mmCIF file of C-alpha atoms in Angstrom:
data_model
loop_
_atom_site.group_PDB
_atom_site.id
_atom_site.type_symbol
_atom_site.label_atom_id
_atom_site.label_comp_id
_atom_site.label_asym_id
_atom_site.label_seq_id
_atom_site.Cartn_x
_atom_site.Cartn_y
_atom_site.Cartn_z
ATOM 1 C CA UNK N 2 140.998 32.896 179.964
ATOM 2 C CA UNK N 3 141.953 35.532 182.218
ATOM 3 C CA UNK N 4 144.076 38.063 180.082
ATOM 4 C CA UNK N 5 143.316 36.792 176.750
ATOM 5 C CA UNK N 6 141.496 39.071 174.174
ATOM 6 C CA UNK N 7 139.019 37.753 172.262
ATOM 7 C CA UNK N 8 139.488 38.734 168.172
ATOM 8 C CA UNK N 9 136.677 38.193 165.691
ATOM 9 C CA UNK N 10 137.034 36.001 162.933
ATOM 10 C CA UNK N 11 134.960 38.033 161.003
ATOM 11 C CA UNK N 12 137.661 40.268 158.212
ATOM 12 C CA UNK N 13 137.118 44.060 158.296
ATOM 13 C CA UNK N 14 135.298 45.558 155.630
ATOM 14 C CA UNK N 15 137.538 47.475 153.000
ATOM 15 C CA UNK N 16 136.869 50.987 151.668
ATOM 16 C CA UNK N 17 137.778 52.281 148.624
ATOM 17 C CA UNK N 18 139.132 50.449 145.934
ATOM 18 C CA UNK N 19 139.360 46.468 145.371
ATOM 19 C CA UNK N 20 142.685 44.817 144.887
ATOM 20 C CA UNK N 21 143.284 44.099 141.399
ATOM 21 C CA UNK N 22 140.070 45.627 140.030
ATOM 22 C CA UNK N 23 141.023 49.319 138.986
ATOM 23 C CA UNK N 24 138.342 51.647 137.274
ATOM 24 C CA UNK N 25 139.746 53.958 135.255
ATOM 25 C CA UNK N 26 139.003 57.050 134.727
ATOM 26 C CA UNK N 27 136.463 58.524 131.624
ATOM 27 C CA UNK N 28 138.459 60.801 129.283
ATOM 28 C CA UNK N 29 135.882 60.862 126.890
ATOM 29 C CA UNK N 30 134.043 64.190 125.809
ATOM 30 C CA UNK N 31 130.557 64.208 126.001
ATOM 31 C CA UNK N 32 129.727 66.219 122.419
ATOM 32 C CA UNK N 33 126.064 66.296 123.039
ATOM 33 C CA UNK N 34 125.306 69.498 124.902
ATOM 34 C CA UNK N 35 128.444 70.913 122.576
ATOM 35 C CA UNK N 36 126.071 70.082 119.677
ATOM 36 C CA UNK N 37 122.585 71.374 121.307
ATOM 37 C CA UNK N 38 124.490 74.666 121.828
ATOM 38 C CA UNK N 39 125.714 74.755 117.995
ATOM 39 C CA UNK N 40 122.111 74.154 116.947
ATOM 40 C CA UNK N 41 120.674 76.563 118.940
ATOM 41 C CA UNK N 42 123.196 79.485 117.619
ATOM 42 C CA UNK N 43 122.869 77.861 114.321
ATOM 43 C CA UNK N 44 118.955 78.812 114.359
ATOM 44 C CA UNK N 45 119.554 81.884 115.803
ATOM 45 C CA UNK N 46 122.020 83.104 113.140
ATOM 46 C CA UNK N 47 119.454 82.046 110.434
ATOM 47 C CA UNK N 48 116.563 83.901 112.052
ATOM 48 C CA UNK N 49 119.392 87.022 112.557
ATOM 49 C CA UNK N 50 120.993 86.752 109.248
ATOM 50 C CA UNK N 51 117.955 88.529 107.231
ATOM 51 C CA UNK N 52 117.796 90.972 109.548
ATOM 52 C CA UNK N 53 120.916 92.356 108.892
ATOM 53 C CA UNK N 54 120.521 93.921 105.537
ATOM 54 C CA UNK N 55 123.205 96.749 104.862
ATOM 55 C CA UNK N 56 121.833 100.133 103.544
ATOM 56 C CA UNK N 57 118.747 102.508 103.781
ATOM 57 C CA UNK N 58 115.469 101.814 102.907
ATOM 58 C CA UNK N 59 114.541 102.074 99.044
ATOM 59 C CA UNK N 60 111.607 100.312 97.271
ATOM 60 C CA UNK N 61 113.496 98.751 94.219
ATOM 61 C CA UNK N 62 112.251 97.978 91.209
ATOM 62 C CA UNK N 63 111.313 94.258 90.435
ATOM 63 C CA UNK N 64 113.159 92.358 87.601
ATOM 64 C CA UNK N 65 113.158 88.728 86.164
ATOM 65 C CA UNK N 66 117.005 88.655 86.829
ATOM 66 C CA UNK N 67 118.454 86.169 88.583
ATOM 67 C CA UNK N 68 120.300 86.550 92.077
ATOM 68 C CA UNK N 69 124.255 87.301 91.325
ATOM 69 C CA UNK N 70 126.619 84.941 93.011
ATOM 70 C CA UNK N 71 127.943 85.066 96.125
ATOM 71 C CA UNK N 72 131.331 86.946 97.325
ATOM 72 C CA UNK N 73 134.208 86.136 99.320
ATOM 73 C CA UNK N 74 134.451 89.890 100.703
ATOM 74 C CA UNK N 75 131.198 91.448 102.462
ATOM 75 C CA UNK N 76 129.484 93.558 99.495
ATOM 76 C CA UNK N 77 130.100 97.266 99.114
ATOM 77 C CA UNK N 78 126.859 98.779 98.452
ATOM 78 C CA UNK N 79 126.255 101.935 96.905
ATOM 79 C CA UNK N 80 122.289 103.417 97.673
ATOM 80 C CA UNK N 81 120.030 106.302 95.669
ATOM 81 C CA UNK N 82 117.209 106.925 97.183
ATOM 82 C CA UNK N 83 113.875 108.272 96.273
ATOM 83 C CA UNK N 84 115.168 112.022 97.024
ATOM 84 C CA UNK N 85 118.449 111.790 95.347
ATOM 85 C CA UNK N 86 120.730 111.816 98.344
ATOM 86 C CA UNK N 87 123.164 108.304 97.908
ATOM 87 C CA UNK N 88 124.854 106.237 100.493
ATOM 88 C CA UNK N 89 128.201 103.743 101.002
ATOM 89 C CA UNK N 90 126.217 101.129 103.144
ATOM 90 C CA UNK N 91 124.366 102.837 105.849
ATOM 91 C CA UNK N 92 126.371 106.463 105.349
ATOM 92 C CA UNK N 93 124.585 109.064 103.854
ATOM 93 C CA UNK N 94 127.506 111.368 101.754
ATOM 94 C CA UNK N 95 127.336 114.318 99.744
ATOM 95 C CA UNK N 96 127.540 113.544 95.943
ATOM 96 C CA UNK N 97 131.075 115.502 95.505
ATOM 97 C CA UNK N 98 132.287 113.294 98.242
ATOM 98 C CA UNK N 99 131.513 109.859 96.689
ATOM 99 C CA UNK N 100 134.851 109.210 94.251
ATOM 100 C CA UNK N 101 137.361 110.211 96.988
ATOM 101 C CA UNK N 102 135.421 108.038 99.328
ATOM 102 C CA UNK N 103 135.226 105.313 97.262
ATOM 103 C CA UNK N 104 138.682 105.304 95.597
ATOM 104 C CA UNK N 105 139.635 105.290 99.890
ATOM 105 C CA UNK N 106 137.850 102.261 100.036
ATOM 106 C CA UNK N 107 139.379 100.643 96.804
ATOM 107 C CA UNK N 108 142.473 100.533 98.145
ATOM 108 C CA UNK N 109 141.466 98.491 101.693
ATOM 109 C CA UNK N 110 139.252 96.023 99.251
ATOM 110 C CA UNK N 111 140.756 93.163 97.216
ATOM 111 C CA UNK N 112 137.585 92.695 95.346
ATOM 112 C CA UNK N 113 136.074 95.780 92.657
ATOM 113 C CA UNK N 114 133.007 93.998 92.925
ATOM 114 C CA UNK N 115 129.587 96.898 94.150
ATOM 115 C CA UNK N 116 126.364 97.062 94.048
ATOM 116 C CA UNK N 117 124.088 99.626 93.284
ATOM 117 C CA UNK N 118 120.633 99.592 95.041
ATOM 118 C CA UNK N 119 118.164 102.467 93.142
ATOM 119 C CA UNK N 120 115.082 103.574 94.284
ATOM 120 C CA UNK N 121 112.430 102.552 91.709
ATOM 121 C CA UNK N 122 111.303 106.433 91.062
ATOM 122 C CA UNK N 123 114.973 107.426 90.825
ATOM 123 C CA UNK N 124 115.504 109.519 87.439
ATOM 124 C CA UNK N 125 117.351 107.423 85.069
ATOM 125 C CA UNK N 126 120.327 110.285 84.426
ATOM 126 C CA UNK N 127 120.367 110.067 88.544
ATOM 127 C CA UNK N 128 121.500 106.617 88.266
ATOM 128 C CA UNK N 129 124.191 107.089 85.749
ATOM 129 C CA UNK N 130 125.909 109.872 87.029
ATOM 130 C CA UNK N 131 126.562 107.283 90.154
ATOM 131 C CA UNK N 132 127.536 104.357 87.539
ATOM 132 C CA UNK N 133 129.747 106.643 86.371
ATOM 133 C CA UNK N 134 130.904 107.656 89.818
ATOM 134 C CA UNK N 135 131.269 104.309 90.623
ATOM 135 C CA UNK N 136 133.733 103.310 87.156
ATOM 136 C CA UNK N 137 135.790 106.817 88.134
ATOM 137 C CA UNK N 138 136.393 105.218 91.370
ATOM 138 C CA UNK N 139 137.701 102.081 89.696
ATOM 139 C CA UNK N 140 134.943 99.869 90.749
ATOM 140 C CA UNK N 141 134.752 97.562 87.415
ATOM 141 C CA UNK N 142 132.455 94.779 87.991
ATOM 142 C CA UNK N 143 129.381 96.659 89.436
ATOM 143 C CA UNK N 144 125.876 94.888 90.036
ATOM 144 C CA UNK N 145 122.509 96.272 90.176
ATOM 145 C CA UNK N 146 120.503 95.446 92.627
ATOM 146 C CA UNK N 147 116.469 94.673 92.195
ATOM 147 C CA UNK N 148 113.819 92.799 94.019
ATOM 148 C CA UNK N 149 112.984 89.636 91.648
ATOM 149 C CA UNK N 150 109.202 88.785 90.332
ATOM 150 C CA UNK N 151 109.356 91.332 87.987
ATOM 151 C CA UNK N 152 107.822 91.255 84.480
ATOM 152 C CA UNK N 153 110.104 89.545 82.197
ATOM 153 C CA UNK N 154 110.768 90.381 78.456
ATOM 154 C CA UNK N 155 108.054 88.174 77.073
ATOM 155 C CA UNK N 156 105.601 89.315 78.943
ATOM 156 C CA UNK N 157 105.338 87.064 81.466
ATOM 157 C CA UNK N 158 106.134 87.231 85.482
ATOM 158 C CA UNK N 159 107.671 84.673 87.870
#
């Protein structure tokens, strides 16, 4: 046996794939950390979202009314407070201002749907002057805004 090589019987060991066997690869989307993120922001809009209350701080008076319904457009608010002085949202403007400001704003807005928040100790000829204001503007469909658990008419509170 001079000059003969010796093989092994023994087959070589493949790497990689297997003949005939083919994994294929996942193209599935794995939704579950997609949802834990959506539930987190979803809990931290709800904590956030009464937070963000437009306009200045008034104590209201308390009604029995119930809560108006929702709108498609954010609210335009309209606030008197305790000294007299009124603001669009969070902008305090001088009284001779508020129609030309507000008829400006009319025109951008689809809806004539405002809200009036009044401070409680607010003179009631205060309060009219702006609802008059408000209708010289063309603002139509105005709501008042109170804080509910009021007294109601018969005598009774919620």
């Amino acid at each position: 046996m001079a000059g003969s090589v010796a093989t092994s019987a023994k087959p070589r060991a493949r790497r990689g794939r297997r003949r005939g066997k083919h994994r294929a690869m996942m193209a599935e989307i794995n939704i579950t950390p997609f949802v834990d993120v959506m539930l987190v922001l979803l809990i931290i809009f709800m904590v956030a979202a009464p937070l963000m209350t437009v306009g200045i701080d008034i104590e209201m008076p308390e009604t029995a009314a119930n809560p108006l319904p929702s709108v498609e457009e954010e609210p335009l608010t309209v606030s008197i407070s305790a000294d007299g002085s009124v603001a669009i949202m969070t902008t305090e403007i001088d009284r001779n201002d508020l129609i030309p400001r507000l008829q400006a704003i009319m025109t951008e807005r689809t809806d004539d749907k405002i809200f009036l928040r009044g401070d409680g100790r607010v003179p009631y000829e205060q309060v009219a002057q702006i609802i008059g204001a408000l209708n010289a503007a063309g603002f139509n469909n105005l709501g008042l805004v109170t804080d509910t658990g009021g007294p109601a008419l018969d005598g009774q509170s919620e």
